[in-house]
PDB file of C-alpha atoms in Angstrom:
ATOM      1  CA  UNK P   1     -46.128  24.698 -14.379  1.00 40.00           C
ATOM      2  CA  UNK P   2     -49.583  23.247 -13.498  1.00 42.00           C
ATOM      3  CA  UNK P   3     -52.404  22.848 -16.303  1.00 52.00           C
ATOM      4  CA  UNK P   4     -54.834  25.811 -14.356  1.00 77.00           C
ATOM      5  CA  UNK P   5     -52.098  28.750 -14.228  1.00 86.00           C
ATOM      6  CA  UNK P   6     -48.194  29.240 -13.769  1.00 95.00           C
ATOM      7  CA  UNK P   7     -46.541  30.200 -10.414  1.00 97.00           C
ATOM      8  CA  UNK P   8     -47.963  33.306  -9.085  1.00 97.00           C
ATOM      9  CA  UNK P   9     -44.229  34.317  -8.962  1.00 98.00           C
ATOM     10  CA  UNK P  10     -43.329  33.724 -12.820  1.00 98.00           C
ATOM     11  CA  UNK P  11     -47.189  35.520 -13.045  1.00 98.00           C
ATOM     12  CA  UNK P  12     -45.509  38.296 -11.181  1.00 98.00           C
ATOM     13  CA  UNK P  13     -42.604  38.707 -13.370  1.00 99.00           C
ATOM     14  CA  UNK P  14     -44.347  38.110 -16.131  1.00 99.00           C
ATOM     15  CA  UNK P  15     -47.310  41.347 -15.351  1.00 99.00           C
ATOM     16  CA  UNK P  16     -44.180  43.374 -14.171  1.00 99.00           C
ATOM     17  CA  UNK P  17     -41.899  42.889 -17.478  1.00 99.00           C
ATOM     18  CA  UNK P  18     -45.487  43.574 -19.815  1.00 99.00           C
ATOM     19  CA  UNK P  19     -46.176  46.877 -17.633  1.00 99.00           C
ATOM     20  CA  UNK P  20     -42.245  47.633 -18.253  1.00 99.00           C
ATOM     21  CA  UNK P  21     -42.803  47.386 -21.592  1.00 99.00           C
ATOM     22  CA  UNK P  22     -45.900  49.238 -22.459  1.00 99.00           C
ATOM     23  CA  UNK P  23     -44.454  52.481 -20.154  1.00 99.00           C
ATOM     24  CA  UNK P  24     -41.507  51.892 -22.504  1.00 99.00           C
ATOM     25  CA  UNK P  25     -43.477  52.175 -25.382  1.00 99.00           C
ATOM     26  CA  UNK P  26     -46.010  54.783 -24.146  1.00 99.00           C
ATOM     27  CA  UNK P  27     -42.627  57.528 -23.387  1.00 98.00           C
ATOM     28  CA  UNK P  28     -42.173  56.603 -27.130  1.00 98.00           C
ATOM     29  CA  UNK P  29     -45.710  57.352 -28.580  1.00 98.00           C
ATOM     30  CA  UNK P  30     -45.504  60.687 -26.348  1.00 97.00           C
ATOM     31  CA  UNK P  31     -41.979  61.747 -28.033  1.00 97.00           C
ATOM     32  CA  UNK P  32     -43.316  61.668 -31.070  1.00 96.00           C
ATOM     33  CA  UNK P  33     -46.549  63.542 -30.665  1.00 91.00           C
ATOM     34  CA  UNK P  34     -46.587  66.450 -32.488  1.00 86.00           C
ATOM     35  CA  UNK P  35     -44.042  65.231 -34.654  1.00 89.00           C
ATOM     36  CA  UNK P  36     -44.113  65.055 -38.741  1.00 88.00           C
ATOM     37  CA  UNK P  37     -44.170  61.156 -38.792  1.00 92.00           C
ATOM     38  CA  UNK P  38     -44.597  58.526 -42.136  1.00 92.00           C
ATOM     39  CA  UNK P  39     -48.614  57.249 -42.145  1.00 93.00           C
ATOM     40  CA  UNK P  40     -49.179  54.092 -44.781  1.00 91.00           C
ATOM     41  CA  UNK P  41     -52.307  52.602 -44.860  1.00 91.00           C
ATOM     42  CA  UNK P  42     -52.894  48.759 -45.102  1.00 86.00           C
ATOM     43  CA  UNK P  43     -54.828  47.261 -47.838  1.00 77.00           C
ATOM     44  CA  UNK P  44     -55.529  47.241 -51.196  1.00 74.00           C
ATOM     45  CA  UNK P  45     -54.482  50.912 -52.722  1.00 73.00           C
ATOM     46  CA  UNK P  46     -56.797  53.614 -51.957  1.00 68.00           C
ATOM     47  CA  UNK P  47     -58.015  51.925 -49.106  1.00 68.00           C
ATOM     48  CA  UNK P  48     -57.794  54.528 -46.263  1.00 69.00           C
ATOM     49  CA  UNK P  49     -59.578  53.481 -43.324  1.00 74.00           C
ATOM     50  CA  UNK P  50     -56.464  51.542 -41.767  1.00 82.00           C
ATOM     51  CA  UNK P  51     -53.218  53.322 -41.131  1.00 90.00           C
ATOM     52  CA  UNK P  52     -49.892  52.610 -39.260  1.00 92.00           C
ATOM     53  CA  UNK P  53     -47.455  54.864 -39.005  1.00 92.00           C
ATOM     54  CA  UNK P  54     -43.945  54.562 -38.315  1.00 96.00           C
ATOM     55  CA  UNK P  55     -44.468  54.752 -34.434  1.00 97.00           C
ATOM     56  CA  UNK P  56     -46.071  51.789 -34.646  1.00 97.00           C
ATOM     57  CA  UNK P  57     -43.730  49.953 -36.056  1.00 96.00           C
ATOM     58  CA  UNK P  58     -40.961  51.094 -33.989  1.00 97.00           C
ATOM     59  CA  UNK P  59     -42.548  50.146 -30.864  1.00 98.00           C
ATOM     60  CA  UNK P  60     -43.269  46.713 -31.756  1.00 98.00           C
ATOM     61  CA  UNK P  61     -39.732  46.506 -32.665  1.00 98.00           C
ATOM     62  CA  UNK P  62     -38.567  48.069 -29.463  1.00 98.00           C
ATOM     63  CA  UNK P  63     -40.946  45.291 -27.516  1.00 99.00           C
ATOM     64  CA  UNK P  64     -40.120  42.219 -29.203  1.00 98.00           C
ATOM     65  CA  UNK P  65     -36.142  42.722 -28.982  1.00 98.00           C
ATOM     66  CA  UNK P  66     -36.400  43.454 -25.368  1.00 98.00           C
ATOM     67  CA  UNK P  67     -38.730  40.552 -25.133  1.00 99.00           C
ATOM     68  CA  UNK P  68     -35.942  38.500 -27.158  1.00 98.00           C
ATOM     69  CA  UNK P  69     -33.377  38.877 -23.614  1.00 98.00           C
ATOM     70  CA  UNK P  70     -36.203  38.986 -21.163  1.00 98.00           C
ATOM     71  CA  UNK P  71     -38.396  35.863 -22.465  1.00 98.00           C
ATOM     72  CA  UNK P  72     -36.213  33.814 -24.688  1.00 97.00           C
ATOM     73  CA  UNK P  73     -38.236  31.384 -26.533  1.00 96.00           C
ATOM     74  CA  UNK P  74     -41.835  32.543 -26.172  1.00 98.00           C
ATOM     75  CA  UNK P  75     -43.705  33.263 -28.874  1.00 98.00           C
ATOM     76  CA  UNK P  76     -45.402  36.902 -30.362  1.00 98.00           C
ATOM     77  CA  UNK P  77     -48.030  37.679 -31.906  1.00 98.00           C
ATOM     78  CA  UNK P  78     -47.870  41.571 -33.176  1.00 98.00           C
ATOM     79  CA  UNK P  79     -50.104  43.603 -35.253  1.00 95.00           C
ATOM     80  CA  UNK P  80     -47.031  45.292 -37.837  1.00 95.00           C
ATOM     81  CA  UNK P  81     -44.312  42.481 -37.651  1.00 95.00           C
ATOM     82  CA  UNK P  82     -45.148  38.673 -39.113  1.00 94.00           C
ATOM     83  CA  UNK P  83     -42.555  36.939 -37.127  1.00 95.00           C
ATOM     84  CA  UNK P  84     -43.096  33.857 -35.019  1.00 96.00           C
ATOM     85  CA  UNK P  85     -40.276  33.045 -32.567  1.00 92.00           C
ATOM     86  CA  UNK P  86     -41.912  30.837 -30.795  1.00 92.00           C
ATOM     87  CA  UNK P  87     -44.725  29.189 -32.797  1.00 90.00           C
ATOM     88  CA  UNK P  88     -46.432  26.226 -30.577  1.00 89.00           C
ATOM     89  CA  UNK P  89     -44.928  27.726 -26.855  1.00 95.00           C
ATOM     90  CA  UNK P  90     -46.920  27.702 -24.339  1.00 96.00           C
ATOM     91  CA  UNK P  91     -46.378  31.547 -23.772  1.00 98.00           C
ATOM     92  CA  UNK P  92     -47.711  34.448 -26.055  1.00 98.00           C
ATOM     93  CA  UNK P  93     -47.685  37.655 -25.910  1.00 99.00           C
ATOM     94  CA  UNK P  94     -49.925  39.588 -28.149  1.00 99.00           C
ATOM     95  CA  UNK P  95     -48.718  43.028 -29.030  1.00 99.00           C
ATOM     96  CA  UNK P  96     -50.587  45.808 -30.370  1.00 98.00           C
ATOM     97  CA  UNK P  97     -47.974  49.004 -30.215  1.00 98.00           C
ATOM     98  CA  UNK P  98     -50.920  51.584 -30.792  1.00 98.00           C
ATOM     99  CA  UNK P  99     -54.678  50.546 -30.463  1.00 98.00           C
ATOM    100  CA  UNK P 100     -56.443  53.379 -32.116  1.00 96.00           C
ATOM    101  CA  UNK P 101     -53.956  55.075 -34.591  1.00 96.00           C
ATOM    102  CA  UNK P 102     -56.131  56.822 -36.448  1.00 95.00           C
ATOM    103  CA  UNK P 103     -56.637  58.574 -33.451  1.00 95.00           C
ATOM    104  CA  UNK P 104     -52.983  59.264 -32.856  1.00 96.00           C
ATOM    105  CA  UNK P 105     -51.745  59.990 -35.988  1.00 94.00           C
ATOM    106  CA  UNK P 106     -54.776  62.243 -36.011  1.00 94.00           C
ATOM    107  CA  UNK P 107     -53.782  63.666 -32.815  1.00 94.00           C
ATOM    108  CA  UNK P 108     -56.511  62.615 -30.554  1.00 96.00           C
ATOM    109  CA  UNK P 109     -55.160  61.544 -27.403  1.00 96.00           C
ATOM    110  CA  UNK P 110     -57.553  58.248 -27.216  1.00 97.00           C
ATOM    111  CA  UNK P 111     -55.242  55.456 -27.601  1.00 98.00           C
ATOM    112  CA  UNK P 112     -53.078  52.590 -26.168  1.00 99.00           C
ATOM    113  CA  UNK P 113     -50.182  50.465 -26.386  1.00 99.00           C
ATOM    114  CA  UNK P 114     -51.641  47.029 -25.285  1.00 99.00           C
ATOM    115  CA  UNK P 115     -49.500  44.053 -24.267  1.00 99.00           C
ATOM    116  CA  UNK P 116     -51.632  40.941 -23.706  1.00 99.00           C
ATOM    117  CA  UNK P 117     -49.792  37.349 -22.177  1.00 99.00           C
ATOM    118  CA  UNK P 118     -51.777  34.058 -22.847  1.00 98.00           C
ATOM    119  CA  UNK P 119     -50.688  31.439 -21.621  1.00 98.00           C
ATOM    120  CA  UNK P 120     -52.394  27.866 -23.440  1.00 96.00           C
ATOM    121  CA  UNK P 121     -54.594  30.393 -24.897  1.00 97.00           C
ATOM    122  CA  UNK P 122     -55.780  31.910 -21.941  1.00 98.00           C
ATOM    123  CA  UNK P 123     -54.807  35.617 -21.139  1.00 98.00           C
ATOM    124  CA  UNK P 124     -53.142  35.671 -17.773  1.00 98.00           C
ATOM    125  CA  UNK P 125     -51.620  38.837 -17.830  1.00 99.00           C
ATOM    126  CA  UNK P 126     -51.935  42.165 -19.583  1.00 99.00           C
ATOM    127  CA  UNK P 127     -50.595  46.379 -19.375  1.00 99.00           C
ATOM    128  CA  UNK P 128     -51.931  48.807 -21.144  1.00 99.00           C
ATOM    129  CA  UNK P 129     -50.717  52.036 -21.371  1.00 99.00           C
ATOM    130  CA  UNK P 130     -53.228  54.546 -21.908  1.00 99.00           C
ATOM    131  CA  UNK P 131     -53.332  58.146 -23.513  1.00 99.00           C
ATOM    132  CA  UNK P 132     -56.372  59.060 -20.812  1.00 98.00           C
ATOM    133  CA  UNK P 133     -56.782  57.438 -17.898  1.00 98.00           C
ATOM    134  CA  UNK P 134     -59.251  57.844 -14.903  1.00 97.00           C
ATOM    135  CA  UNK P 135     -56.217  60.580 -13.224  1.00 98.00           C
ATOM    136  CA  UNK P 136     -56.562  63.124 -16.257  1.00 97.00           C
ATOM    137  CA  UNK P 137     -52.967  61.672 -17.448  1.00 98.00           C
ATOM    138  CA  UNK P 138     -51.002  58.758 -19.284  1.00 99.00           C
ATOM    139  CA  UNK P 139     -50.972  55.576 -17.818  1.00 99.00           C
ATOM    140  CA  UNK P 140     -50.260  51.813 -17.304  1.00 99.00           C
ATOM    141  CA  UNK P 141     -53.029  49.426 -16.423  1.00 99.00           C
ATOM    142  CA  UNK P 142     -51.687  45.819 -15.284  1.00 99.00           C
ATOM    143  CA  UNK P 143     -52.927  42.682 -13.738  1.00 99.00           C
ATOM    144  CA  UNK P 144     -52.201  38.733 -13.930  1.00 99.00           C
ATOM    145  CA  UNK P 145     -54.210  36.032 -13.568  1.00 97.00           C
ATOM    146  CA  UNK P 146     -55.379  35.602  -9.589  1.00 96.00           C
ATOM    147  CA  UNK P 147     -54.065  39.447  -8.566  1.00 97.00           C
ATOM    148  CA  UNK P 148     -55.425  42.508  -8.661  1.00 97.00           C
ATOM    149  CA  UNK P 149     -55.484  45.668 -11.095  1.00 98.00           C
ATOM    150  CA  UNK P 150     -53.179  47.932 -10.921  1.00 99.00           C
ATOM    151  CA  UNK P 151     -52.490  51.357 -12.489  1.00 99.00           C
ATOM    152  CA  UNK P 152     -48.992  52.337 -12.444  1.00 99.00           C
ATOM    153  CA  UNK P 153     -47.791  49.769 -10.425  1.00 98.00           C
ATOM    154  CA  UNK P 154     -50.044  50.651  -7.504  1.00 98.00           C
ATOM    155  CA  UNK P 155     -53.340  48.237  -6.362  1.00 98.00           C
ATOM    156  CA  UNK P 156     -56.623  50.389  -7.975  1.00 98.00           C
ATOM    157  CA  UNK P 157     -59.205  50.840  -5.758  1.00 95.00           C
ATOM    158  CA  UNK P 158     -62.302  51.270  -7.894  1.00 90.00           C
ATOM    159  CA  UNK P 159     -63.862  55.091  -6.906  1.00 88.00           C
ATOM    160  CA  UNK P 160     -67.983  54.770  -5.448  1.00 89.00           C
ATOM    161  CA  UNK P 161     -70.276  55.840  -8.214  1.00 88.00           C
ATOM    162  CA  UNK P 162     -73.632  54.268  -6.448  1.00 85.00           C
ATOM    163  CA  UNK P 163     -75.316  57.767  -7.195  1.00 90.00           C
ATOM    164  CA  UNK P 164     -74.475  57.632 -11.060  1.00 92.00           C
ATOM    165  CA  UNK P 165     -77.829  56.673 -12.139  1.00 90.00           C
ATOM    166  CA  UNK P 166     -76.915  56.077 -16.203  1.00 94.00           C
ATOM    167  CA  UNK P 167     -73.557  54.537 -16.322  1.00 95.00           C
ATOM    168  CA  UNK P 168     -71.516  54.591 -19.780  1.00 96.00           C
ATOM    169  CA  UNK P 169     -70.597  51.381 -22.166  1.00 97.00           C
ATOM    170  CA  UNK P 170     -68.919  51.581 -25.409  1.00 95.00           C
ATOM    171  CA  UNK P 171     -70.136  51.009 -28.585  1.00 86.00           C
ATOM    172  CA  UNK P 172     -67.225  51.280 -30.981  1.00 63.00           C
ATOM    173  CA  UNK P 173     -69.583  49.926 -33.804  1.00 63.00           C
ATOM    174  CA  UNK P 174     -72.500  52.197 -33.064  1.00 67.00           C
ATOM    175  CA  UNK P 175     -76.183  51.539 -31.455  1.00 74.00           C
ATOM    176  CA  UNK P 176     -77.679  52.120 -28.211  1.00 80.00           C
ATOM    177  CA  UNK P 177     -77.688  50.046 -25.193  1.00 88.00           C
ATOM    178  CA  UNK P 178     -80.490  51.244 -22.961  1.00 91.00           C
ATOM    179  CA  UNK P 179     -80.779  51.873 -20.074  1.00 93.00           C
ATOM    180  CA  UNK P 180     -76.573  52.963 -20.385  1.00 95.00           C
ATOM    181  CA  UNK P 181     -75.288  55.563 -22.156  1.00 94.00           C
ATOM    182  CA  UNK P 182     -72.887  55.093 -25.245  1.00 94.00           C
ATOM    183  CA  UNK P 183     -69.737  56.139 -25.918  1.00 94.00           C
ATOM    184  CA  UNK P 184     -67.457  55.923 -29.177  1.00 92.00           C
ATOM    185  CA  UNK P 185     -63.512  55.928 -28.418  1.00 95.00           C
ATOM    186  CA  UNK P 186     -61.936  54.647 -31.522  1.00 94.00           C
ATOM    187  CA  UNK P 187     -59.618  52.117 -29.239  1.00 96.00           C
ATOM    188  CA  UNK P 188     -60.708  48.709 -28.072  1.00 97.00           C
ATOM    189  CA  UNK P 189     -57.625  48.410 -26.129  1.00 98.00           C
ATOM    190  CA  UNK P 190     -58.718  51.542 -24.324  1.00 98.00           C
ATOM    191  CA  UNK P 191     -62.393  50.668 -23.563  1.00 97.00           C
ATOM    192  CA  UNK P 192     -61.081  47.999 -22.526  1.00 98.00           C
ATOM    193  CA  UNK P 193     -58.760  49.013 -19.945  1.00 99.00           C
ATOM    194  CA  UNK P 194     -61.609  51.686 -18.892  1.00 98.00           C
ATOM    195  CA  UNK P 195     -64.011  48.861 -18.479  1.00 98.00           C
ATOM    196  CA  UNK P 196     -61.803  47.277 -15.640  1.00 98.00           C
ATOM    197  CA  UNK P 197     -61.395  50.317 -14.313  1.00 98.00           C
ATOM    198  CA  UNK P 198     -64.976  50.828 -14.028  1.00 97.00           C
ATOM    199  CA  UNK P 199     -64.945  54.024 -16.195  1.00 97.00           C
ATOM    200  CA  UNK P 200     -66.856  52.025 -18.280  1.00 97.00           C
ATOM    201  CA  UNK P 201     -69.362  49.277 -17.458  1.00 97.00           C
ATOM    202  CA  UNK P 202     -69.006  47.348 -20.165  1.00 98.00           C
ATOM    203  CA  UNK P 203     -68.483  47.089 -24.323  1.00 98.00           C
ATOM    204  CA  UNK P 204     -69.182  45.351 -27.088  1.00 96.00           C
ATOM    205  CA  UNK P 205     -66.557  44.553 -30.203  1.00 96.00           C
ATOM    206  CA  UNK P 206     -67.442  43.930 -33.214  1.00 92.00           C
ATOM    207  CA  UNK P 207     -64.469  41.589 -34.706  1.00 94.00           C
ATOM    208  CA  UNK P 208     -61.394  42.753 -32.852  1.00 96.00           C
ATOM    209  CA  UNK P 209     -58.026  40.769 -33.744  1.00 97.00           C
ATOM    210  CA  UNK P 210     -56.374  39.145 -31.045  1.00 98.00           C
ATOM    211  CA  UNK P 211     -53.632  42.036 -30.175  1.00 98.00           C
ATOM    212  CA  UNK P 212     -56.538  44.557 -29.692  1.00 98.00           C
ATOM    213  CA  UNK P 213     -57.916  42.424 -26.913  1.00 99.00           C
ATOM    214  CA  UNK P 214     -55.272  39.848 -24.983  1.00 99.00           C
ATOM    215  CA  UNK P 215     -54.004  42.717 -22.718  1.00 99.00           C
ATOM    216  CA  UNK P 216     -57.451  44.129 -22.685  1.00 99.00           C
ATOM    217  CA  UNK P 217     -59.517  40.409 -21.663  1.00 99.00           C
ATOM    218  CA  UNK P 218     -56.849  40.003 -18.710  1.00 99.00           C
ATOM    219  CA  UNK P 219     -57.352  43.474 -17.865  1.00 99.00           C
ATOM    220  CA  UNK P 220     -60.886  42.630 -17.094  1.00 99.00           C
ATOM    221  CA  UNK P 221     -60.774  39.299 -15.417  1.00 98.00           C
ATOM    222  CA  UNK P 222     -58.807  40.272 -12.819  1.00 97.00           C
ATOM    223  CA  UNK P 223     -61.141  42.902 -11.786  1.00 97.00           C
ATOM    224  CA  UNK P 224     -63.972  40.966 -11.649  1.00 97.00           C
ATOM    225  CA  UNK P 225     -65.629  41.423 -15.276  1.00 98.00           C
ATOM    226  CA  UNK P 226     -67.293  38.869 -17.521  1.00 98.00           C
ATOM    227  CA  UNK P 227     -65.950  38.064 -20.742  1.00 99.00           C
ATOM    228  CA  UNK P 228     -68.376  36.590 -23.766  1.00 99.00           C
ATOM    229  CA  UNK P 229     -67.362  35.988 -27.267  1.00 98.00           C
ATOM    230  CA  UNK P 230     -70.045  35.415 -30.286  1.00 98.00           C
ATOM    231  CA  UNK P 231     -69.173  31.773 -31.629  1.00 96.00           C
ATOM    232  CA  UNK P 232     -71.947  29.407 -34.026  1.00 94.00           C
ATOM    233  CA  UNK P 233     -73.539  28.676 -30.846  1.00 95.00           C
ATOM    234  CA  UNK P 234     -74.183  32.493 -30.254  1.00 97.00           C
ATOM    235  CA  UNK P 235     -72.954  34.000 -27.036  1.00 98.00           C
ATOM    236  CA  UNK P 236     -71.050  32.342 -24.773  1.00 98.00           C
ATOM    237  CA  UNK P 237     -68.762  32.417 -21.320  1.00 98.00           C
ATOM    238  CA  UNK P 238     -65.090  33.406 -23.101  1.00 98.00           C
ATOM    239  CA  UNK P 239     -62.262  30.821 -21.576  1.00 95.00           C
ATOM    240  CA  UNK P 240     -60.015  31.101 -23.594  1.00 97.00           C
ATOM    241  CA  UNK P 241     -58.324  32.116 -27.639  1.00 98.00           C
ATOM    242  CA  UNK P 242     -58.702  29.651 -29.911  1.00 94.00           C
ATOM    243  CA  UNK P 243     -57.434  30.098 -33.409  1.00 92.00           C
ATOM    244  CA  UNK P 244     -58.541  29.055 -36.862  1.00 92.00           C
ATOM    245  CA  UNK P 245     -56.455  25.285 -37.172  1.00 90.00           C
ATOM    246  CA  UNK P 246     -54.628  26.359 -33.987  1.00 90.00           C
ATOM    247  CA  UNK P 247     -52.841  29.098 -35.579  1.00 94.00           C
ATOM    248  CA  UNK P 248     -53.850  32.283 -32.516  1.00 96.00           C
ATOM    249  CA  UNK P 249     -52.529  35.138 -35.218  1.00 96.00           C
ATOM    250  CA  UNK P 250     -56.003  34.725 -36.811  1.00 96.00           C
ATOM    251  CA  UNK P 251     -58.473  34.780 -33.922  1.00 98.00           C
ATOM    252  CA  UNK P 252     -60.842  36.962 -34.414  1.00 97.00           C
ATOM    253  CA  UNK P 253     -64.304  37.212 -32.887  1.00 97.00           C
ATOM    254  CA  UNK P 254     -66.981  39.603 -31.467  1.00 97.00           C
ATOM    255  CA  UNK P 255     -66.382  39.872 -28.022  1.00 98.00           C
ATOM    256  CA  UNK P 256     -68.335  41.843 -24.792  1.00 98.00           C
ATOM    257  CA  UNK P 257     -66.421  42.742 -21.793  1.00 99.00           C
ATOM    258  CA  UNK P 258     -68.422  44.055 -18.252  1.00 98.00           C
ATOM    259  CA  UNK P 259     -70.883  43.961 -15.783  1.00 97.00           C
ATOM    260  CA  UNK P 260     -73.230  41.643 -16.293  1.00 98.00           C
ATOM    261  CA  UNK P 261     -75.966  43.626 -16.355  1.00 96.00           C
ATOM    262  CA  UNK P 262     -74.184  46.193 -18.985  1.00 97.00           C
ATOM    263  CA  UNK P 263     -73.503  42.990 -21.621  1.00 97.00           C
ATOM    264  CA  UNK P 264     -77.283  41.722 -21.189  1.00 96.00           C
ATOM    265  CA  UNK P 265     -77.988  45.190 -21.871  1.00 95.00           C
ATOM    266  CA  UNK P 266     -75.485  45.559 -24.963  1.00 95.00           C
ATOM    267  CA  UNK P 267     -76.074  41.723 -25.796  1.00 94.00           C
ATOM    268  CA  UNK P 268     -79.918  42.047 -26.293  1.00 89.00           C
TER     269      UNK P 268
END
């Protein structure tokens, strides 16, 4: 493997096997809809503003044991599971099993199961399977590194909105963002995966974890997006996740995703 990226075949494999697994989890998220299901919330007791229920932590389970035979050796980084297999490889795959729970355990069908790759700390390939997507249906957005985006396997071919004369960002933490509209969706992974569809022309995150936003970055630099992140120096070009002392489980950073003329718009 070169320094820049890894072959575009292992890139292949590697966007095929994450778009594999976030169908796989997104059949399990729509079984249990509906369902009476266990909801804990993290935190000190009390807190409420930060559940997981036990969908969640089933399909993280489901994706790192089928990870386990598929990628022996890399290393994951999930949202409900502290376990390291792979601490220091050059591969990671970030898993969040359901951005936006407190929309799905309230039953609002805004939410995604987002699957992020890095590889040296850049994101080269991502899925995300989405409760709504731009074909009024569930759905798995993929790309790697140097490709194109797909939805459901299939090249997406971005739809002509020229005579749209106030397009939409999201704002998940509030505010306006003129001359676009805003829009609140409770997922990053999801306004994410809207943004590189061009649902969306851009959004701004206030301090997203790494798992809400791997799948999500890749998502977006494949179809042509800008990526910024808010470091000591302000705002700046994104290249790649950098943890605290190395460590990539605690990244964590406001981040902007879009057109460029949507993020000077929310950046200003």
């Amino acid at each position: 493997m070169t320094m820049e990226n890894p072959p575009i075949a292992e890139l292949q494999r590697i966007e095929s096997l994450a778009a594999e697994l976030a169908a796989l989890a997104g059949a399990d998220i729509q079984f249990a809809l509906g369902k009476a299901m266990q909801v804990s919330y993290k935190g000190e007791p009390g807190w409420m503003r930060d559940p997981v229920s036990e969908v969640d932590h089933a399909c993280e389970v489901m994706i790192r044991a089928r990870l386990a035979e598929a990628a022996p050796g890399h290393d994951i980084i999930g949202e409900e599971i502290d376990d390291r297999p792979g601490r220091n490889h050059d591969w990671v795959w970030a898993i969040d099993p359901i951005d936006g729970t407190a929309n799905f355990v309230s039953g609002l069908p805004m939410f995604a199961a987002s699957i992020g790759v890095l590889y040296r700390g850049r994101p080269v390939a991502g899925a995300l399977w989405c409760s709504a997507t731009h074909v009024l249906r569930p759905g798995v957005y993929s790309a790697h590194v140097g490709g194109s985006l797909n939805f459901d396997g299939v090249e997406f071919v971005r739809p002509d909105r020229a005579q749209v004369r106030r397009s939409l960002v999201g704002t998940p933490q509030g505010g306006t963002a003129e001359p676009f509209d805003t829009r609140l969706t409770g997922s990053a992974a999801i306004e994410c995966a809207f943004v590189a569809a061009g649902l969306l022309a851009g959004t701004r995150l206030g301090a997203p974890n790494l798992w809400d936003v791997a799948g999500g970055a890749a998502l977006v630099l494949a179809a042509g997006g800008d990526v910024r992140i808010h470091t000591a120096e302000g705002w700046v070009p994104f290249t790649s996740f950098q943890g605290p002392d190395g460590d990539l489980a605690r990244w964590r950073a406001p981040m902007a995703l879009g057109r460029l003329d949507a993020l000077e718009a929310l950046l200003a």
